[in-house]
């Protein structure tokens, strides 16, 4: 079974930046869609951004223009560059694939905390 390990989270002030990484034990090249999700305290997990094997990207409206998702197939790694961070971005961030979400898979995630 594929394993996904998130890292790069931390505590930053509003307006700051973080780069999250997701290291996969399997080949990302064989998965059509990879994405970043987040879960804030007391809320459900929500989709933040996706990237396809062809390089197409999509973003939730609340992060457009601030976040960039990318992938490095050679390193089996997916990234999320987060700029202009807001307190509302505070959450645990997870990487995943829609097919794995349906099957109940989640990694440990990485905590992002943005202070005002």
PDB file of C-alpha atoms in Angstrom:
ATOM      1  CA  UNK A   1       0.000   0.000   0.000  1.00  0.00           C
ATOM      2  CA  UNK A   2       1.231   3.505  -0.834  1.00  0.00           C
ATOM      3  CA  UNK A   3       2.503   5.658   2.040  1.00  0.00           C
ATOM      4  CA  UNK A   4       2.511   9.452   2.071  1.00  0.00           C
ATOM      5  CA  UNK A   5       4.591  11.455   4.552  1.00  0.00           C
ATOM      6  CA  UNK A   6       3.935  15.193   4.911  1.00  0.00           C
ATOM      7  CA  UNK A   7       6.495  17.664   6.273  1.00  0.00           C
ATOM      8  CA  UNK A   8       7.390  21.357   6.276  1.00  0.00           C
ATOM      9  CA  UNK A   9       4.702  22.781   8.536  1.00  0.00           C
ATOM     10  CA  UNK A  10       5.395  25.239  11.321  1.00  0.00           C
ATOM     11  CA  UNK A  11       4.441  28.458  13.072  1.00  0.00           C
ATOM     12  CA  UNK A  12       4.554  31.670  11.024  1.00  0.00           C
ATOM     13  CA  UNK A  13       3.152  35.187  11.214  1.00  0.00           C
ATOM     14  CA  UNK A  14       0.464  36.419   8.842  1.00  0.00           C
ATOM     15  CA  UNK A  15       2.018  37.298   5.492  1.00  0.00           C
ATOM     16  CA  UNK A  16       4.741  34.688   5.821  1.00  0.00           C
ATOM     17  CA  UNK A  17       5.510  31.638   3.676  1.00  0.00           C
ATOM     18  CA  UNK A  18       5.945  27.882   4.064  1.00  0.00           C
ATOM     19  CA  UNK A  19       6.765  25.060   1.667  1.00  0.00           C
ATOM     20  CA  UNK A  20       5.136  21.714   2.398  1.00  0.00           C
ATOM     21  CA  UNK A  21       6.479  18.430   1.039  1.00  0.00           C
ATOM     22  CA  UNK A  22       4.789  15.067   0.552  1.00  0.00           C
ATOM     23  CA  UNK A  23       7.095  12.087   0.078  1.00  0.00           C
ATOM     24  CA  UNK A  24       5.480   9.007  -1.449  1.00  0.00           C
ATOM     25  CA  UNK A  25       6.661   5.413  -1.106  1.00  0.00           C
ATOM     26  CA  UNK A  26       5.061   4.517  -4.445  1.00  0.00           C
ATOM     27  CA  UNK A  27       5.334   6.088  -7.869  1.00  0.00           C
ATOM     28  CA  UNK A  28       3.428   9.346  -8.255  1.00  0.00           C
ATOM     29  CA  UNK A  29       3.725   8.944 -12.021  1.00  0.00           C
ATOM     30  CA  UNK A  30       1.171   6.114 -11.869  1.00  0.00           C
ATOM     31  CA  UNK A  31      -1.423   8.257 -10.050  1.00  0.00           C
ATOM     32  CA  UNK A  32      -3.489  10.620 -12.173  1.00  0.00           C
ATOM     33  CA  UNK A  33      -4.399  13.173  -9.491  1.00  0.00           C
ATOM     34  CA  UNK A  34      -2.571  14.203  -6.319  1.00  0.00           C
ATOM     35  CA  UNK A  35      -3.840  16.878  -3.986  1.00  0.00           C
ATOM     36  CA  UNK A  36      -3.393  18.779  -0.754  1.00  0.00           C
ATOM     37  CA  UNK A  37      -6.172  18.833   1.830  1.00  0.00           C
ATOM     38  CA  UNK A  38      -6.457  20.608   5.163  1.00  0.00           C
ATOM     39  CA  UNK A  39      -8.461  20.280   8.362  1.00  0.00           C
ATOM     40  CA  UNK A  40      -8.951  23.177  10.762  1.00  0.00           C
ATOM     41  CA  UNK A  41     -10.018  22.657  14.393  1.00  0.00           C
ATOM     42  CA  UNK A  42     -13.643  21.546  14.631  1.00  0.00           C
ATOM     43  CA  UNK A  43     -14.053  21.341  10.860  1.00  0.00           C
ATOM     44  CA  UNK A  44     -14.094  18.689   8.142  1.00  0.00           C
ATOM     45  CA  UNK A  45     -11.133  18.154   5.857  1.00  0.00           C
ATOM     46  CA  UNK A  46     -11.320  20.228   2.670  1.00  0.00           C
ATOM     47  CA  UNK A  47      -9.548  20.105  -0.674  1.00  0.00           C
ATOM     48  CA  UNK A  48      -6.974  22.870  -1.189  1.00  0.00           C
ATOM     49  CA  UNK A  49      -5.327  22.111  -4.541  1.00  0.00           C
ATOM     50  CA  UNK A  50      -4.739  19.333  -7.076  1.00  0.00           C
ATOM     51  CA  UNK A  51      -2.167  18.513  -9.740  1.00  0.00           C
ATOM     52  CA  UNK A  52      -2.570  15.886 -12.476  1.00  0.00           C
ATOM     53  CA  UNK A  53      -0.015  13.607 -14.092  1.00  0.00           C
ATOM     54  CA  UNK A  54      -0.206  15.947 -17.088  1.00  0.00           C
ATOM     55  CA  UNK A  55       0.674  18.963 -14.957  1.00  0.00           C
ATOM     56  CA  UNK A  56      -2.749  20.618 -14.792  1.00  0.00           C
ATOM     57  CA  UNK A  57      -3.490  22.379 -11.504  1.00  0.00           C
ATOM     58  CA  UNK A  58      -6.635  23.507  -9.715  1.00  0.00           C
ATOM     59  CA  UNK A  59      -7.049  25.571  -6.564  1.00  0.00           C
ATOM     60  CA  UNK A  60      -9.780  26.337  -4.086  1.00  0.00           C
ATOM     61  CA  UNK A  61     -10.906  29.949  -4.375  1.00  0.00           C
ATOM     62  CA  UNK A  62      -9.587  30.790  -0.927  1.00  0.00           C
ATOM     63  CA  UNK A  63      -5.957  30.040  -1.915  1.00  0.00           C
ATOM     64  CA  UNK A  64      -5.831  31.176  -5.555  1.00  0.00           C
ATOM     65  CA  UNK A  65      -2.929  33.519  -6.191  1.00  0.00           C
ATOM     66  CA  UNK A  66      -1.238  32.575  -2.910  1.00  0.00           C
ATOM     67  CA  UNK A  67      -0.530  28.807  -3.060  1.00  0.00           C
ATOM     68  CA  UNK A  68       1.225  26.746  -5.742  1.00  0.00           C
ATOM     69  CA  UNK A  69       1.057  22.955  -6.015  1.00  0.00           C
ATOM     70  CA  UNK A  70       3.763  21.079  -7.917  1.00  0.00           C
ATOM     71  CA  UNK A  71       5.229  17.612  -8.310  1.00  0.00           C
ATOM     72  CA  UNK A  72       8.655  16.092  -8.870  1.00  0.00           C
ATOM     73  CA  UNK A  73       8.121  12.640 -10.355  1.00  0.00           C
ATOM     74  CA  UNK A  74      11.809  11.703 -10.086  1.00  0.00           C
ATOM     75  CA  UNK A  75      11.679  12.303  -6.321  1.00  0.00           C
ATOM     76  CA  UNK A  76       8.140  10.931  -5.852  1.00  0.00           C
ATOM     77  CA  UNK A  77       7.313  14.161  -4.071  1.00  0.00           C
ATOM     78  CA  UNK A  78       4.452  16.671  -4.186  1.00  0.00           C
ATOM     79  CA  UNK A  79       4.911  20.228  -2.907  1.00  0.00           C
ATOM     80  CA  UNK A  80       2.684  23.050  -1.743  1.00  0.00           C
ATOM     81  CA  UNK A  81       4.280  26.501  -1.723  1.00  0.00           C
ATOM     82  CA  UNK A  82       2.209  28.759   0.523  1.00  0.00           C
ATOM     83  CA  UNK A  83       2.708  32.529   0.377  1.00  0.00           C
ATOM     84  CA  UNK A  84       0.844  35.439   1.965  1.00  0.00           C
ATOM     85  CA  UNK A  85      -0.419  33.157   4.709  1.00  0.00           C
ATOM     86  CA  UNK A  86      -3.475  34.169   6.715  1.00  0.00           C
ATOM     87  CA  UNK A  87      -4.665  33.065  10.168  1.00  0.00           C
ATOM     88  CA  UNK A  88      -7.554  31.308   8.386  1.00  0.00           C
ATOM     89  CA  UNK A  89      -4.981  28.982   6.781  1.00  0.00           C
ATOM     90  CA  UNK A  90      -4.227  27.420  10.172  1.00  0.00           C
ATOM     91  CA  UNK A  91      -4.882  23.680   9.866  1.00  0.00           C
ATOM     92  CA  UNK A  92      -3.318  20.254   9.580  1.00  0.00           C
ATOM     93  CA  UNK A  93      -2.338  19.758   5.944  1.00  0.00           C
ATOM     94  CA  UNK A  94      -2.461  16.355   4.222  1.00  0.00           C
ATOM     95  CA  UNK A  95      -1.533  15.129   0.777  1.00  0.00           C
ATOM     96  CA  UNK A  96      -3.611  12.411  -0.846  1.00  0.00           C
ATOM     97  CA  UNK A  97      -5.294  11.123  -3.985  1.00  0.00           C
ATOM     98  CA  UNK A  98      -9.096  11.073  -4.425  1.00  0.00           C
ATOM     99  CA  UNK A  99      -9.031   7.317  -4.944  1.00  0.00           C
ATOM    100  CA  UNK A 100      -7.176   6.801  -1.667  1.00  0.00           C
ATOM    101  CA  UNK A 101      -9.488   9.169   0.207  1.00  0.00           C
ATOM    102  CA  UNK A 102     -12.473   7.045  -0.824  1.00  0.00           C
ATOM    103  CA  UNK A 103     -10.693   3.984   0.566  1.00  0.00           C
ATOM    104  CA  UNK A 104     -10.065   5.719   3.899  1.00  0.00           C
ATOM    105  CA  UNK A 105      -6.326   6.369   3.684  1.00  0.00           C
ATOM    106  CA  UNK A 106      -4.769   9.359   5.478  1.00  0.00           C
ATOM    107  CA  UNK A 107      -1.209  10.072   6.549  1.00  0.00           C
ATOM    108  CA  UNK A 108      -0.191  11.944   9.706  1.00  0.00           C
ATOM    109  CA  UNK A 109      -0.319  15.399   8.121  1.00  0.00           C
ATOM    110  CA  UNK A 110       1.748  18.449   9.030  1.00  0.00           C
ATOM    111  CA  UNK A 111       0.592  21.315  11.259  1.00  0.00           C
ATOM    112  CA  UNK A 112       0.512  24.858   9.871  1.00  0.00           C
ATOM    113  CA  UNK A 113      -0.189  27.644  12.352  1.00  0.00           C
ATOM    114  CA  UNK A 114      -0.472  31.281  11.246  1.00  0.00           C
ATOM    115  CA  UNK A 115      -0.564  33.942  13.940  1.00  0.00           C
ATOM    116  CA  UNK A 116      -2.190  37.357  13.550  1.00  0.00           C
TER     117      UNK A 116
END
